[in-house]
Amino acid sequence: AGAKVVVVGGGYGGATAAKYIRMWSEGRIEVTLVEPNDSFVSCPLSNLVLGGSKQMADITTPYDNLTRRHGVKIARDRATAIDADKRQVRLAGGQTLAYDRLVLSPGVDFMWDALPGMKKAGAQDRVLHAWKAGPQTLALRKQLEAMPDGGVYAISIPLAPYRCPPGPYERACQVAHYFSQAKPKSKVLILDGNDDVTSKGPLFKKAWADRYKGIIEYRPKHSTVDVDTATNTLKFDFNDDVKAQVLNVIPPQRAGDIAHNAGLTTANRRWCEVDWLTMESTAAKNIHILGDALQIAPQMPKSGHMANQHGKVAAAAIVALLSGRAPNALPIYNNTCYSFVSDTDVVHVASVHRYDAEKKTMLTVPGSGGVSAAASELEGRYGMAWARNIWADTLA
Ligand code: FAD
C-alpha cells in the first residue's frame, strides 16, 4: 500500500500541507485531513465582519476543492490523542487513523487558568474572544450592534507572543469605524498587556489620532489578570478596574490541545519546537508541526501567511522522505500582513526570513521588509487580493 499522511487541522497550515503533499507526490501519498468544521473560516478579514463591511460568507470557503481536485480525504472529526510509537491518531468519533507521517496544525488554544473568572459557568458565552473566526465573530458583532450609543467596547490584549500581533489593533480600528458611522458617542478602549503597540505602532497610532480621535483610547501596560463576567469588569494587578458594555478578552495562548496533550509543547509548556528544514518536531519522530502552534523564530509572526509557507516546507520534506530522498529545501519565507484601519484603507508590514545553517533557525534577511508610509486605498486593494490569493493557494 502507498504511504499515508494524516493532517490534523484544516486551517492555513494544515490545508496547505494536505493539498501540496497530494500535488507534489502526484497522488501517490494518501492524505487524510482531520477537521471538525465543515468549512474554512478565515481569521484574516474577520475583523471586517466586526466593522460591518464584510459578512461571514465573505470569509468562508468550503473544503470541496481539496477533495475533488486534489483527492484529499476528509475526516469531519476532532483528533483526541496521538500514539507516536504506534503511529496512530485517535478521533473523537472512535476511529483510529494510522500514519507514516503526521502533520499537526491545530492553531492555538487558550490558557483559561490565567483568567479564573472566565472558567465560571457561562462566562465564555458572555465575554467573547472572537480570536478563532466563526460563531464568536458573529456573536461579537451582534453584541456591538446591541450596544447603546454612548457605550464602551473594551478589548484586552495578552502579552506577546499571541496569534496575529497586529490583529487586536486592527480590530480596534474596525470597531471604531463602525462606531464613527453608527454610534458616534461610543468609545473603544484598548487595554494592552504589552508596553506598547507591538506591530505597525506609529501607523496605528496615527489612525487613532487622525481618524478616531475621541473614539479610541490606548492604555499600555494593562495586563488583565481576571474578568468579572457578572459585572463586565476587567481586573489588573496595578491599575483600576475597567467596566465596559462590551468586553472582548483575548486570552493568553499556547499550541492547540492536541499538540499540548501529546507532550509536544517543549518551549515553556506553551509552544512546539521543530527542525525548520522539515518542520519535524524535536520531541517526536514522524510528527511535523506548523503554524501558530510553533515556538516562533526571531521576529517571525504567528500569521496565516507564515503557516501557509510552513505547510509547503513540510509538504516538500514529507514527499521527499516518503520517497526515500533527503529533504533539500533551504526555506525562505516572506510575510506580508495587511491591517484595515477603515473599510477601505490599509497599512502593511512585510519581512523576509531565511534559514541560517549555523544557528539552525529562521532569521530575518537584513535590509528586507518594511512598513507602509501611510494608509491607502491602493493597499486596501492589495490586502483583498492577498486574501483571495492565499485562500486559493491553500484551498483551491
Ligand atoms: P488555524 O488556521 O487556526 O487552523 C487550525 C485548525 O485546526 C482549525 O480549523 C481547527 O478547527 C483545527 N483543529 C484544532 N484542533 C483540532 C483537533 N484536535 N482535531 C482536528 N482539528 C483541529 N494572519 C495573516 O497572515 N494575515 C492577517 O491579516 C491576519 N489577520 C488576523 C486577524 C485576526 C482577528 C486573527 C485572530 C488572526 C489573524 N491572522 C492573520 C492570523 C492567522 O489567522 C493565524 O496565524 C493562522 O490561522 C494560523 O494557521 P494555523 O494553521 O496554525 O491555525
CSV table of N, CA and C and ligand atoms in Angstrom, one decimal, residues 8-14 34-37 40 43-47 63 77-80 105-109 130-132 163-164 167 170-171 258 290-293 302-307 335-338 386, ligand 1:
chain,number,residue,atom,x,y,z
A,8,VAL,N,-3.8,17.0,10.9
A,8,VAL,CA,-4.8,17.4,11.9
A,8,VAL,C,-4.9,18.9,11.8
A,9,GLY,N,-6.1,19.4,11.4
A,9,GLY,CA,-6.3,20.9,11.4
A,9,GLY,C,-6.3,21.4,10.0
A,10,GLY,N,-7.5,21.8,9.5
A,10,GLY,CA,-7.7,22.3,8.1
A,10,GLY,C,-7.6,23.9,8.1
A,11,GLY,N,-6.7,24.5,8.8
A,11,GLY,CA,-6.6,25.9,8.8
A,11,GLY,C,-5.5,26.3,7.8
A,12,TYR,N,-4.9,27.5,8.0
A,12,TYR,CA,-3.9,27.9,7.0
A,12,TYR,C,-2.7,27.0,6.8
A,13,GLY,N,-2.2,26.4,7.9
A,13,GLY,CA,-1.1,25.5,7.8
A,13,GLY,C,-1.5,24.1,7.2
A,14,GLY,N,-2.5,23.5,7.9
A,14,GLY,CA,-2.9,22.1,7.6
A,14,GLY,C,-3.4,21.9,6.2
A,34,VAL,N,-8.0,15.8,9.1
A,34,VAL,CA,-9.0,15.7,10.2
A,34,VAL,C,-9.3,17.1,10.6
A,35,GLU,N,-10.6,17.5,10.5
A,35,GLU,CA,-11.1,18.8,10.8
A,35,GLU,C,-12.5,18.8,11.2
A,36,PRO,N,-12.9,19.3,12.3
A,36,PRO,CA,-14.3,19.2,12.8
A,36,PRO,C,-15.2,20.2,12.0
A,37,ASN,N,-14.7,21.3,11.5
A,37,ASN,CA,-15.6,22.3,10.9
A,37,ASN,C,-15.9,21.9,9.4
A,40,PHE,N,-13.8,26.2,5.9
A,40,PHE,CA,-12.7,27.0,6.4
A,40,PHE,C,-13.2,28.5,6.6
A,43,CYS,N,-9.6,33.8,9.8
A,43,CYS,CA,-9.4,34.9,10.7
A,43,CYS,C,-9.0,36.2,10.0
A,44,PRO,N,-8.0,36.1,9.0
A,44,PRO,CA,-7.7,37.4,8.2
A,44,PRO,C,-9.0,37.8,7.6
A,45,LEU,N,-9.3,39.1,7.7
A,45,LEU,CA,-10.5,39.8,7.2
A,45,LEU,C,-11.7,39.6,8.2
A,46,SER,N,-11.6,38.8,9.2
A,46,SER,CA,-12.7,38.6,10.1
A,46,SER,C,-13.0,39.9,11.0
A,47,ASN,N,-12.0,40.7,11.1
A,47,ASN,CA,-12.2,42.0,11.8
A,47,ASN,C,-13.2,42.9,11.0
A,63,TYR,N,-14.4,23.1,1.8
A,63,TYR,CA,-13.2,22.3,1.6
A,63,TYR,C,-13.3,21.4,0.3
A,77,ASP,N,-14.0,15.4,11.9
A,77,ASP,CA,-14.0,15.0,13.3
A,77,ASP,C,-12.8,15.7,14.0
A,78,ARG,N,-12.7,15.5,15.3
A,78,ARG,CA,-11.6,16.1,16.1
A,78,ARG,C,-10.7,15.0,16.5
A,79,ALA,N,-9.4,15.3,16.4
A,79,ALA,CA,-8.4,14.3,16.9
A,79,ALA,C,-8.3,14.5,18.4
A,80,THR,N,-8.3,13.4,19.1
A,80,THR,CA,-8.2,13.5,20.6
A,80,THR,C,-6.9,13.0,21.2
A,105,SER,N,-1.4,21.0,12.6
A,105,SER,CA,-1.6,22.4,12.5
A,105,SER,C,-2.8,22.9,13.2
A,106,PRO,N,-2.9,22.7,14.6
A,106,PRO,CA,-4.1,22.9,15.3
A,106,PRO,C,-4.3,24.3,15.7
A,107,GLY,N,-3.4,25.2,15.4
A,107,GLY,CA,-3.6,26.6,15.8
A,107,GLY,C,-3.4,26.7,17.3
A,108,VAL,N,-4.1,27.7,17.9
A,108,VAL,CA,-3.9,27.9,19.4
A,108,VAL,C,-5.1,27.4,20.2
A,109,ASP,N,-4.8,27.2,21.5
A,109,ASP,CA,-5.9,27.1,22.4
A,109,ASP,C,-5.6,28.1,23.6
A,130,ALA,N,-13.5,36.0,20.1
A,130,ALA,CA,-13.5,36.1,18.6
A,130,ALA,C,-12.1,36.0,18.1
A,131,TRP,N,-11.3,35.2,18.7
A,131,TRP,CA,-9.9,35.0,18.2
A,131,TRP,C,-9.7,33.8,17.4
A,132,LYS,N,-10.8,33.0,17.2
A,132,LYS,CA,-10.9,32.0,16.2
A,132,LYS,C,-12.1,32.3,15.4
A,163,ARG,N,-1.4,34.9,18.7
A,163,ARG,CA,-1.8,34.8,17.3
A,163,ARG,C,-2.0,36.2,16.7
A,164,CYS,N,-1.3,36.5,15.6
A,164,CYS,CA,-1.5,37.8,14.9
A,164,CYS,C,-1.2,39.0,15.6
A,167,GLY,N,-3.4,42.1,14.9
A,167,GLY,CA,-4.8,41.8,14.9
A,167,GLY,C,-5.7,42.6,15.8
A,170,GLU,N,-5.9,46.3,14.7
A,170,GLU,CA,-6.8,46.4,13.5
A,170,GLU,C,-8.3,46.3,14.0
A,171,ARG,N,-8.5,45.4,14.9
A,171,ARG,CA,-9.9,45.2,15.4
A,171,ARG,C,-10.4,46.5,16.1
A,258,ILE,N,-4.3,19.3,21.1
A,258,ILE,CA,-3.8,18.0,20.7
A,258,ILE,C,-2.3,17.9,20.7
A,290,LEU,N,3.1,22.8,12.4
A,290,LEU,CA,3.0,24.0,11.6
A,290,LEU,C,2.3,25.2,12.3
A,291,GLY,N,2.5,26.4,11.8
A,291,GLY,CA,1.6,27.5,12.1
A,291,GLY,C,1.8,28.1,13.5
A,292,ASP,N,0.6,28.5,14.0
A,292,ASP,CA,0.6,29.3,15.3
A,292,ASP,C,1.1,28.4,16.5
A,293,ALA,N,1.1,27.1,16.4
A,293,ALA,CA,1.4,26.2,17.5
A,293,ALA,C,3.0,26.2,17.7
A,302,LYS,N,3.1,35.1,14.3
A,302,LYS,CA,2.2,34.0,14.2
A,302,LYS,C,1.1,34.4,13.2
A,303,SER,N,1.3,34.1,11.9
A,303,SER,CA,0.3,34.6,10.9
A,303,SER,C,-0.1,33.5,10.0
A,304,GLY,N,-1.2,33.7,9.3
A,304,GLY,CA,-1.7,32.8,8.3
A,304,GLY,C,-0.7,32.7,7.1
A,305,HIS,N,-0.1,33.8,6.8
A,305,HIS,CA,0.9,33.8,5.7
A,305,HIS,C,2.0,32.9,6.0
A,306,MET,N,2.5,32.9,7.2
A,306,MET,CA,3.6,32.1,7.7
A,306,MET,C,3.2,30.6,7.7
A,307,ALA,N,2.0,30.4,8.3
A,307,ALA,CA,1.5,29.0,8.4
A,307,ALA,C,1.4,28.3,7.0
A,335,ASN,N,6.6,37.4,4.6
A,335,ASN,CA,5.3,37.6,5.3
A,335,ASN,C,4.9,39.0,5.0
A,336,THR,N,3.6,39.2,4.6
A,336,THR,CA,3.0,40.5,4.5
A,336,THR,C,1.7,40.4,5.3
A,337,CYS,N,1.6,41.4,6.2
A,337,CYS,CA,0.4,41.4,7.0
A,337,CYS,C,-0.3,42.7,6.8
A,338,TYR,N,-1.5,42.7,6.1
A,338,TYR,CA,-2.3,43.9,5.9
A,338,TYR,C,-3.2,44.2,7.0
A,386,TRP,N,-4.5,39.9,-1.6
A,386,TRP,CA,-3.7,38.9,-0.7
A,386,TRP,C,-4.6,37.8,-0.2
B,1,FAD,P1,-5.7,27.8,12.1
B,1,FAD,O1,-5.8,28.5,10.9
B,1,FAD,O2,-6.4,28.3,13.3
B,1,FAD,O3,-6.2,26.3,11.9
B,1,FAD,C1,-6.3,25.4,12.9
B,1,FAD,C2,-7.4,24.4,12.5
B,1,FAD,O4,-7.2,23.2,13.3
B,1,FAD,C3,-8.8,24.8,12.8
B,1,FAD,O5,-9.6,24.7,11.6
B,1,FAD,C4,-9.3,23.9,13.9
B,1,FAD,O6,-10.7,23.6,13.8
B,1,FAD,C5,-8.5,22.7,13.7
B,1,FAD,N1,-8.2,21.9,14.9
B,1,FAD,C6,-7.7,22.3,16.1
B,1,FAD,N2,-7.6,21.2,16.9
B,1,FAD,C7,-8.0,20.1,16.2
B,1,FAD,C8,-8.1,18.8,16.6
B,1,FAD,N3,-7.8,18.3,17.8
B,1,FAD,N4,-8.6,17.9,15.6
B,1,FAD,C9,-8.9,18.4,14.4
B,1,FAD,N5,-8.8,19.7,14.0
B,1,FAD,C10,-8.4,20.5,14.9
B,1,FAD,N6,-2.7,36.2,9.5
B,1,FAD,C11,-2.3,36.8,8.4
B,1,FAD,O7,-1.4,36.2,7.7
B,1,FAD,N7,-2.8,37.9,7.9
B,1,FAD,C12,-3.9,38.6,8.5
B,1,FAD,O8,-4.3,39.6,8.0
B,1,FAD,C13,-4.3,38.0,9.7
B,1,FAD,N8,-5.4,38.6,10.4
B,1,FAD,C14,-5.9,38.0,11.5
B,1,FAD,C15,-6.9,38.6,12.2
B,1,FAD,C16,-7.5,38.1,13.4
B,1,FAD,C17,-8.6,38.7,14.1
B,1,FAD,C18,-6.9,36.9,13.9
B,1,FAD,C19,-7.5,36.2,15.1
B,1,FAD,C20,-5.8,36.2,13.2
B,1,FAD,C21,-5.3,36.8,12.1
B,1,FAD,N9,-4.2,36.2,11.4
B,1,FAD,C22,-3.7,36.8,10.2
B,1,FAD,C23,-3.5,35.1,12.0
B,1,FAD,C24,-4.0,33.7,11.3
B,1,FAD,O9,-5.4,33.6,11.4
B,1,FAD,C25,-3.3,32.6,12.0
B,1,FAD,O10,-1.9,32.8,12.1
B,1,FAD,C26,-3.5,31.3,11.2
B,1,FAD,O11,-4.8,30.9,11.2
B,1,FAD,C27,-2.6,30.1,11.7
B,1,FAD,O12,-2.8,29.0,11.0
B,1,FAD,P2,-2.8,27.6,11.7
B,1,FAD,O13,-3.0,26.5,10.7
B,1,FAD,O14,-1.7,27.5,12.7
B,1,FAD,O15,-4.2,27.6,12.6
